[in-house]
Tab-separated table of C-alpha atoms and ligand atoms in Angstrom:
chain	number	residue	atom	x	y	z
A	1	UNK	CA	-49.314	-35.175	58.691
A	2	UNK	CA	-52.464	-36.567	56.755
A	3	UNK	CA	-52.583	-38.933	58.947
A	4	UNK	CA	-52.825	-36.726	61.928
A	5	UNK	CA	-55.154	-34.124	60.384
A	6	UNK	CA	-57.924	-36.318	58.329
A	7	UNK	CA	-58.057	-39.059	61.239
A	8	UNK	CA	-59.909	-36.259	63.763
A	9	UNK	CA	-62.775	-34.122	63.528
A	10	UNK	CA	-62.202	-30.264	63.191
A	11	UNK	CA	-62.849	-29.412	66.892
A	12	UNK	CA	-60.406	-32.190	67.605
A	13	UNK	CA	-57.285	-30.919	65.899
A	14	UNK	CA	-53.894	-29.872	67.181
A	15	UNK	CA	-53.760	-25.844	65.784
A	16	UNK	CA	-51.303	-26.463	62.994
A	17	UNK	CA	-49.930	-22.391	63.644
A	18	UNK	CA	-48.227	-23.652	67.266
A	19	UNK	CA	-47.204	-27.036	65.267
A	20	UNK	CA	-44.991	-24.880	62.485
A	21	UNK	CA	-44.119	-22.686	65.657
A	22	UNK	CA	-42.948	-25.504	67.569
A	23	UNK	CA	-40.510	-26.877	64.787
A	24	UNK	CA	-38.847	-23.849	64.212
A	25	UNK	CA	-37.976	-23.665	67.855
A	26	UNK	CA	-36.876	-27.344	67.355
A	27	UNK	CA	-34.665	-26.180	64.438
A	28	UNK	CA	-33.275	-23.604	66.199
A	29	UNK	CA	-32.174	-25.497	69.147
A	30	UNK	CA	-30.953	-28.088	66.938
A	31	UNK	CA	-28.891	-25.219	64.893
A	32	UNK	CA	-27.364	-24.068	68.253
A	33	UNK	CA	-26.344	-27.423	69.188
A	34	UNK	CA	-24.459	-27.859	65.512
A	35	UNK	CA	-22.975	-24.575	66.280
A	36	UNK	CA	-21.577	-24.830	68.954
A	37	UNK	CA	-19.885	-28.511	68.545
A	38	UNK	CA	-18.434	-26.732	65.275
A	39	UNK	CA	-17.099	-24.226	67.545
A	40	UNK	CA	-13.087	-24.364	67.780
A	41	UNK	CA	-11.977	-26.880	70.136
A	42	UNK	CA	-10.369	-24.039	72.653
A	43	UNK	CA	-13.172	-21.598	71.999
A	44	UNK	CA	-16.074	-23.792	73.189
A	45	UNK	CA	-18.054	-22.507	75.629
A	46	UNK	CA	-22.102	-20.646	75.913
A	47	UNK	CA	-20.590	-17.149	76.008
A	48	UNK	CA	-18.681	-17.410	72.930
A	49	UNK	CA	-21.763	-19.154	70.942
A	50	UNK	CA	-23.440	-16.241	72.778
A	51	UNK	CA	-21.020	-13.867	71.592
A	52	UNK	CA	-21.035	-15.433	67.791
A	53	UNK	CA	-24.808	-15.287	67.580
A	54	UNK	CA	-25.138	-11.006	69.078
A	55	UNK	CA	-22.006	-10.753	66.400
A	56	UNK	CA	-24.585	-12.660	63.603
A	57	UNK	CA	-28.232	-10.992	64.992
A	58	UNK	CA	-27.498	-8.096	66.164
A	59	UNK	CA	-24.411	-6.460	64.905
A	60	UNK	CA	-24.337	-7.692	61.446
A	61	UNK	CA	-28.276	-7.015	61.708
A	62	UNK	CA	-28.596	-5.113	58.230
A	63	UNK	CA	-27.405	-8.601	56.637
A	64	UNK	CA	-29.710	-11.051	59.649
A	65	UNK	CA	-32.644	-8.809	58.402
A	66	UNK	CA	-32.672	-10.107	55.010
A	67	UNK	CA	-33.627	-13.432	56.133
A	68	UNK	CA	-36.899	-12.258	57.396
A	69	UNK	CA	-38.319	-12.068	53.850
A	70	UNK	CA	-37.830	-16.018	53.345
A	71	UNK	CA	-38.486	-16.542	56.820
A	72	UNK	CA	-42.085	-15.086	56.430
A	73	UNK	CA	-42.342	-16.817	52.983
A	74	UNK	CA	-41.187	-20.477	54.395
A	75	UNK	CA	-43.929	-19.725	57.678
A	76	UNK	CA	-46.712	-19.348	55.363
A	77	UNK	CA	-46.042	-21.891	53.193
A	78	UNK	CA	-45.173	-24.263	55.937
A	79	UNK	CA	-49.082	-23.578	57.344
A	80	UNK	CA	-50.438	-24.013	54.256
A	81	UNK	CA	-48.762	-27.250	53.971
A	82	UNK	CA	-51.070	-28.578	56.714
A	83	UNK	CA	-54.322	-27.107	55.206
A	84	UNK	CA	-53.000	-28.866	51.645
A	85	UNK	CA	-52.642	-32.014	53.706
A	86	UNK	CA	-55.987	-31.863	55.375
A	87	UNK	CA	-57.643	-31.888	52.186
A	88	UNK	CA	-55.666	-33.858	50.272
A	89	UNK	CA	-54.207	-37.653	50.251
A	90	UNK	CA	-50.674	-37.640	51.319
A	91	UNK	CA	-49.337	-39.071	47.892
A	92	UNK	CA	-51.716	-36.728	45.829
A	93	UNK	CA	-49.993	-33.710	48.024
A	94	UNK	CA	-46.415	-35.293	46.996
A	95	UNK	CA	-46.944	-35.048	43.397
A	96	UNK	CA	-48.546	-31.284	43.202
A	97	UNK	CA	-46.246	-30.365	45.752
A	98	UNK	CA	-43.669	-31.394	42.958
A	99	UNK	CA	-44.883	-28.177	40.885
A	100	UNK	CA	-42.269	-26.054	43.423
A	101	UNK	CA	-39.661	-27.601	40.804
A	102	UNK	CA	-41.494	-24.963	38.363
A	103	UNK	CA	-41.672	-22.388	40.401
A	104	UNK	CA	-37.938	-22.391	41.374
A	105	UNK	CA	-37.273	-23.006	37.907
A	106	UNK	CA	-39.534	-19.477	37.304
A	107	UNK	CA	-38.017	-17.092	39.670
A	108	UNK	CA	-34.249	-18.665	38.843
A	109	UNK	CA	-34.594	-17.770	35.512
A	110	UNK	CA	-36.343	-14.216	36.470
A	111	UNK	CA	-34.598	-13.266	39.755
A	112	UNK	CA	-31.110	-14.753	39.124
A	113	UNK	CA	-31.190	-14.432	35.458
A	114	UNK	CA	-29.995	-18.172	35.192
A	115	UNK	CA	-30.833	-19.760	32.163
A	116	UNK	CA	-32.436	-23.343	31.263
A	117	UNK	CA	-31.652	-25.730	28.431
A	118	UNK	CA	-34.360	-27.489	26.131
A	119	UNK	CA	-34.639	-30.443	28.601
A	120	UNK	CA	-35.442	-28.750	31.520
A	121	UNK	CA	-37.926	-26.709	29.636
A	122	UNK	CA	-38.926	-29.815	28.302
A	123	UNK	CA	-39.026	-31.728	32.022
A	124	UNK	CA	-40.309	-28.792	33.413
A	125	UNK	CA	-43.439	-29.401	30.405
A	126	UNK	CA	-43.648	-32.976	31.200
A	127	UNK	CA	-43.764	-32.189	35.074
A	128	UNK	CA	-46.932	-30.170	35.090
A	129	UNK	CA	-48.957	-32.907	32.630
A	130	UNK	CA	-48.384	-35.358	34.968
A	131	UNK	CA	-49.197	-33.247	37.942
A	132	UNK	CA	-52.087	-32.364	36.122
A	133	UNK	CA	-52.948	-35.949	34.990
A	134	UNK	CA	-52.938	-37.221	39.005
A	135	UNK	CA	-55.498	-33.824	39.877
A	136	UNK	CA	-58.238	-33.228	37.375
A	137	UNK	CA	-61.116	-33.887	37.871
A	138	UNK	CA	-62.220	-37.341	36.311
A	139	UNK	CA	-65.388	-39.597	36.714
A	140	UNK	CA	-64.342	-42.756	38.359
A	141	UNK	CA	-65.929	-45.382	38.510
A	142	UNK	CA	-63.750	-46.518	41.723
A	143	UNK	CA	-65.527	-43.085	43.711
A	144	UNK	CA	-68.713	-44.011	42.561
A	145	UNK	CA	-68.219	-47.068	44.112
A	146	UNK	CA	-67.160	-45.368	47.565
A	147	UNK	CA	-63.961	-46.805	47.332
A	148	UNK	CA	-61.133	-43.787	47.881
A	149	UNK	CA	-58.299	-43.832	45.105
A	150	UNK	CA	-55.612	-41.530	44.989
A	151	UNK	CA	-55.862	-38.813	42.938
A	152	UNK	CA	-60.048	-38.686	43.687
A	153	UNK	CA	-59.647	-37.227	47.000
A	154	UNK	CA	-58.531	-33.940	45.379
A	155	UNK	CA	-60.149	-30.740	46.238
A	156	UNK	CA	-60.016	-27.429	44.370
A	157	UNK	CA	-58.969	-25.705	47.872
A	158	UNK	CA	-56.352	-28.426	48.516
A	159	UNK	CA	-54.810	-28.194	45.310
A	160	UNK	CA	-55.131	-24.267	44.947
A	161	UNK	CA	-53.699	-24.610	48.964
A	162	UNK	CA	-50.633	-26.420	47.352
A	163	UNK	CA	-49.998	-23.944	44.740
A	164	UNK	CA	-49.484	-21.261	46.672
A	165	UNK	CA	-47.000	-23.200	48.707
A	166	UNK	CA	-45.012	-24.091	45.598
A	167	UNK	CA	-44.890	-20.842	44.617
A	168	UNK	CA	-44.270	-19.380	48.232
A	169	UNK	CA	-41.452	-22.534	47.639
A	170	UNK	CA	-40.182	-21.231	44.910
A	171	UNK	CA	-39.653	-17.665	45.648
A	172	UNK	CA	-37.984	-18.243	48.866
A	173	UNK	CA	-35.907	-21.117	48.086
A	174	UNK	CA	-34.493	-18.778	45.027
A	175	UNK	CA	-34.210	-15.672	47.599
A	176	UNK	CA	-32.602	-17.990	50.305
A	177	UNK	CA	-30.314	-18.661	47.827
A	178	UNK	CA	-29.723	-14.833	46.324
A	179	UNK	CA	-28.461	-13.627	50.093
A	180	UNK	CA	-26.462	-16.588	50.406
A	181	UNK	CA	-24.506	-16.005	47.513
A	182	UNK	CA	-24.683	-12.146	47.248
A	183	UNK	CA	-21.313	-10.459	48.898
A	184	UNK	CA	-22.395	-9.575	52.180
A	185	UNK	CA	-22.803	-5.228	53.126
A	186	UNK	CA	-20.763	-5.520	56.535
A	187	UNK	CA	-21.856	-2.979	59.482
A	188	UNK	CA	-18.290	-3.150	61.569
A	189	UNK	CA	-15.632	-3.719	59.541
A	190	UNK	CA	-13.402	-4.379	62.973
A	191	UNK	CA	-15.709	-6.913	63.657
A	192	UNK	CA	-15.731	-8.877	60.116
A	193	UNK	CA	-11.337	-8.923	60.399
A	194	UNK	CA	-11.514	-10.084	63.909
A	195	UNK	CA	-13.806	-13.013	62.514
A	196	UNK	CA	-11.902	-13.888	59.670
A	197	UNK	CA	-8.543	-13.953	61.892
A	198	UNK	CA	-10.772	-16.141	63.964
A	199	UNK	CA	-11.931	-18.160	60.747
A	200	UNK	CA	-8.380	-18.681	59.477
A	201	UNK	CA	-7.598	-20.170	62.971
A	202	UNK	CA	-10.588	-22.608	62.566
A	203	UNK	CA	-10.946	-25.822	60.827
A	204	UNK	CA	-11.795	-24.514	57.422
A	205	UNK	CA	-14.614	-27.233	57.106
A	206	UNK	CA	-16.013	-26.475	60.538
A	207	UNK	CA	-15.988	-22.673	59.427
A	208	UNK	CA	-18.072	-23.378	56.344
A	209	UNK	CA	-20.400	-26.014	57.941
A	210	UNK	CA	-20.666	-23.167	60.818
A	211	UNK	CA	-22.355	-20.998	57.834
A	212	UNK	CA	-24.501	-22.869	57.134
A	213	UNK	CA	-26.120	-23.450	60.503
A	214	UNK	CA	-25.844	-19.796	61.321
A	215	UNK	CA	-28.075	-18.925	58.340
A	216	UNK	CA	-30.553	-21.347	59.403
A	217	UNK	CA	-30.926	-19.629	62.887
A	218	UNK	CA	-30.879	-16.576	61.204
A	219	UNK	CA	-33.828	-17.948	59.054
A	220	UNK	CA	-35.599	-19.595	61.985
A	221	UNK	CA	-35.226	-16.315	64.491
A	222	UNK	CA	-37.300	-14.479	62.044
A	223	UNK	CA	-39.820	-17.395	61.378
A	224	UNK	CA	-40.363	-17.857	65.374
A	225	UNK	CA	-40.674	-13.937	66.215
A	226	UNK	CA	-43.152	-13.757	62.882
A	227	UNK	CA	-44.892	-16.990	63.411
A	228	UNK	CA	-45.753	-15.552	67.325
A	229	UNK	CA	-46.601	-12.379	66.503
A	230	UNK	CA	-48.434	-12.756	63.493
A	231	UNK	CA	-49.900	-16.746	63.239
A	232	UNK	CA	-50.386	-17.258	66.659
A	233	UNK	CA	-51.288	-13.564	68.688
A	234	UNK	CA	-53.478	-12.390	65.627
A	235	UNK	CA	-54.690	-15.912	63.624
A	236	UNK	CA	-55.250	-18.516	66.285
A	237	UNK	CA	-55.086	-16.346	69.640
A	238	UNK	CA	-58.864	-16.679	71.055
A	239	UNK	CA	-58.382	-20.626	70.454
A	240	UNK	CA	-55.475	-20.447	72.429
A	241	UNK	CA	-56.507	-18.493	75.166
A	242	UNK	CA	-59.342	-20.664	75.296
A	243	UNK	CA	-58.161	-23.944	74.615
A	244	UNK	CA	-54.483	-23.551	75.626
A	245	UNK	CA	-51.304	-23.964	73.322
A	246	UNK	CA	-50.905	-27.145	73.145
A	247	UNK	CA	-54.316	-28.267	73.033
A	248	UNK	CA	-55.229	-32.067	70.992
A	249	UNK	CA	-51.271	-32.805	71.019
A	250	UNK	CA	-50.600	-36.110	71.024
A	251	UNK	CA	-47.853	-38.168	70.682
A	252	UNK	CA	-48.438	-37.716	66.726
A	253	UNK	CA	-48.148	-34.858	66.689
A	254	UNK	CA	-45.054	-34.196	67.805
A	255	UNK	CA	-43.489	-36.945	65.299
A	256	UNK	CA	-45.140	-34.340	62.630
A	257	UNK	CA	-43.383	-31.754	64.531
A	258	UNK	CA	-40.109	-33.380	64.300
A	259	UNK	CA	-40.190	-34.814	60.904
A	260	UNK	CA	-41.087	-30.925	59.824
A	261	UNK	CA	-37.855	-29.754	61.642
A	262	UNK	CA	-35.637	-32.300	60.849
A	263	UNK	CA	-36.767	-32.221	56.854
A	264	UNK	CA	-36.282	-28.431	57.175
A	265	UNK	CA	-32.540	-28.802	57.421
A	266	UNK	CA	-32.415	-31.678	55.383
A	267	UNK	CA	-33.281	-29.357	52.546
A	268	UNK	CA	-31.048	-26.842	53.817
A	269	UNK	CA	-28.082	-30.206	53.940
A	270	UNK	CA	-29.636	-31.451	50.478
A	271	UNK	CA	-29.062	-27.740	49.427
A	272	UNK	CA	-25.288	-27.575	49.882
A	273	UNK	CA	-23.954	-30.809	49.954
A	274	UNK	CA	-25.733	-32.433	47.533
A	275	UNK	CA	-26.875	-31.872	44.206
A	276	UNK	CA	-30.190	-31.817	42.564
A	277	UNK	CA	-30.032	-35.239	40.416
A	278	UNK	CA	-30.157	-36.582	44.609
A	279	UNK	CA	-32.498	-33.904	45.434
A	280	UNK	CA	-34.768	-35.780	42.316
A	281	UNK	CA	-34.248	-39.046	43.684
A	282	UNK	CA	-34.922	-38.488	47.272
A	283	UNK	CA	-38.296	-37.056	46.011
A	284	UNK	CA	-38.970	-39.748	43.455
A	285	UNK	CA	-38.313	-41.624	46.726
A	286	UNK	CA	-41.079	-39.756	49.232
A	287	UNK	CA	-43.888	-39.852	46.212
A	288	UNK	CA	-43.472	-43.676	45.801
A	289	UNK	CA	-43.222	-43.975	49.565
A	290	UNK	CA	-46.225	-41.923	50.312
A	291	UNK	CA	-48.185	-43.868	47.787
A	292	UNK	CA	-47.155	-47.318	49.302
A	293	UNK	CA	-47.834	-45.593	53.055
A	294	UNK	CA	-51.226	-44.388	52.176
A	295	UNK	CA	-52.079	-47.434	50.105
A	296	UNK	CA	-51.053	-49.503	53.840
A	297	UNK	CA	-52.686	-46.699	56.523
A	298	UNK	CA	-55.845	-45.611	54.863
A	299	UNK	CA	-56.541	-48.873	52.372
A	300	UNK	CA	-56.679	-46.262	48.797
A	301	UNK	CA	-55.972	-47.782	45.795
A	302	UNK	CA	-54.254	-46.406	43.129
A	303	UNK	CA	-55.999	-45.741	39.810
A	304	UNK	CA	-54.004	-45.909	36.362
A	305	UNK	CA	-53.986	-42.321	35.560
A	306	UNK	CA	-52.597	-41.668	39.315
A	307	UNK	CA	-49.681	-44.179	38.280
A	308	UNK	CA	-48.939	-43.166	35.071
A	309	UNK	CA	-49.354	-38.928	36.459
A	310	UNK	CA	-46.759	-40.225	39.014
A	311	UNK	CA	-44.445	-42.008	36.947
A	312	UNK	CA	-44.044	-38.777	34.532
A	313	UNK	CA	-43.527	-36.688	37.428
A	314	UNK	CA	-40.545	-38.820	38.646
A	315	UNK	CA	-39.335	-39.403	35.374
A	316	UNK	CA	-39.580	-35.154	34.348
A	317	UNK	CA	-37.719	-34.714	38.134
A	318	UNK	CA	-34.862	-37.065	37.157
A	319	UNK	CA	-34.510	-35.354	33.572
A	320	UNK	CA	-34.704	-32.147	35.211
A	321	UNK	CA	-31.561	-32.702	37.390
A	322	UNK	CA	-30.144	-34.108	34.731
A	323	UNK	CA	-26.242	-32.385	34.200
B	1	C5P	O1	-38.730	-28.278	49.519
B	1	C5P	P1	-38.779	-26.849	49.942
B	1	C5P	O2	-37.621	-26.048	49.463
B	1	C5P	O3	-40.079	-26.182	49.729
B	1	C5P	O4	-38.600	-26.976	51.517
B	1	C5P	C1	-38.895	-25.938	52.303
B	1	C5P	C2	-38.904	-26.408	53.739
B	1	C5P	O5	-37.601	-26.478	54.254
B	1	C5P	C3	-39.661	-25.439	54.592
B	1	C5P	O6	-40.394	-26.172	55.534
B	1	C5P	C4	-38.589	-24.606	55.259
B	1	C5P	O7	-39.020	-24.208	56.532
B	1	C5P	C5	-37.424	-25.563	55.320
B	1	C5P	N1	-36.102	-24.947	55.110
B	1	C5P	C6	-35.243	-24.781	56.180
B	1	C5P	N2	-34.012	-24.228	55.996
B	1	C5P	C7	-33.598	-23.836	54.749
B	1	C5P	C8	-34.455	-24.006	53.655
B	1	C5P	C9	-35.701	-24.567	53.865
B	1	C5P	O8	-35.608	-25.129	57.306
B	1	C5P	N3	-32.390	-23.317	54.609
């Protein structure tokens, strides 16, 4: 994505509203496809994952319309992730994108009244010094020297451009997780027994892995209707109309595209099948590989405080998923 946005001149880049709009459409059609092979054996066919989705949508629509709160939260913060990346160095963005660890930690405690124990208060401490040891400000001697470092390349609208995304992040991974959970307010109750004589039928693993996808496409329906109307007909329209949808797409840009969608439901996978001490290693894992990337692509070299700022913010992720 840094590569992609820093490597062109304004005028010359894709729009990034129609690149977050294009992988939610990806996610969706990937959704559908998991769906509808998790569909019983006997019962596969378009009409019935036609049938299961105006069942999901449209009947059940006063529990669907609860997703359109995260759905608008995950849109926004998914556009500001490629304004934070524009002005940022990928591996600088990896570690202050790390501060969404606080923010979920924030609203859990506030919205779902969870409560944290001394280490995570203490990781969650430990976190933000490092964070803040790889962003403030600091007279090098490597940028007077014109050479870029990581860590130097920050700028106060990049990193206040991240913030907001962690805690857009925060509160919608923690509301995400509230409807999930909460006992659902059924419309048709003739509907709901018919599906759970169907569920008992089913594969009991296919029916929960069914769930999972069916929130996503409830969570991606809202974020493609949103992300037209509002991102794309009132942000970025004119453009469009002038310069056409797809205009400076390249082949780039739709890797971006599908590493967006197919990261999206990782976290959604990472969510529910895995726990967070993996969650904390697969992200220890994209900060040292972003460093080592941007190190090879765009020749920075890493500075001592950028190290040691990234090394506490591994270290305060593994404590923090500590059990
Ligand atoms: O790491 P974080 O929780 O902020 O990841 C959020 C990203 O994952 C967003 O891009 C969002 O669109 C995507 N996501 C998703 N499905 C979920 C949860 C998050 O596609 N169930």
């Amino acid at each position: 994505m840094r590569y992609t946005r820093a490597s062109v001149e304004e005028d010359g880049r894709y729009l990034a509203s129609t690149a977050v709009l294009m992988s939610e459409i990806i996610k969706t059609i990937i959704c559908l496809g998991f769906l509808y092979a998790y569909l019983p054996r006997k019962q596969r066919s378009f009409t019935q994952l036609m049938a299961m989705l105006h069942r999901e949508l449209i009947v059940q629509w006063r529990q669907s319309i609860k997703f359109s709160f995260p759905a608008i939260l995950y849109l926004v913060q998914n556009n500001l992730q490629y304004i934070a990346a524009t002005h940022l160095d990928a591996a600088t963005f990896q570690v202050t994108y790390q501060l969404k660890i606080l923010t979920t930690a924030l609203f859990s405690v506030t919205m779902l009244n969870r409560s944290l124990s001394h280490r995570q208060w203490f990781a969650l401490g430990l976190l933000t010094f490092g964070i803040g040891l790889v962003v403030l400000p600091r007279g090098s001697s490597s940028i007077e020297a014109g050479e870029p470092t990581l860590g130097n390349q920050s700028s106060v609208q990049g990193i206040l451009t991240v913030m907001i995304a962690c805690m857009l992040s925060g509160l919608a991974g923690v509301y995400f997780e509230k409807i999930i959970k909460a006992p659902a307010v059924r419309q048709a109750p003739s509907e709901d027994e018919e599906r759970q004589k169907e569920a008992k039928k089913e594969d009991h693993a296919n029916a929960e892995a069914s769930q999972l996808w069916i929130g996503n496409i409830q969570l991606s329906f809202f974020s493609v209707i949103l992300g037209l109307v509002f991102v794309v007909a009132l942000q970025d329209g004119p453009v469009i109309l002038e310069k056409g949808f797809f205009a400076n797409y390249n082949v780039l840009t739709w890797v971006v595209i599908g590493i967006q969608a197919s990261g999206g439901l990782i976290v959604a996978l990472v969510v529910k099948h895995a726990d967070s001490i993996l969650k904390g290693f697969a992200t220890s894992i994209s900060i040292l590989l972003s460093s080592l990337i941007s190190v090879c692509v765009f020749g920075t070299t890493v500075s001592s405080l950028f190290i040691s700022g990234a090394l506490l913010v591994i270290y305060a992720t593994y404590l923090y998923g500590l059990q």
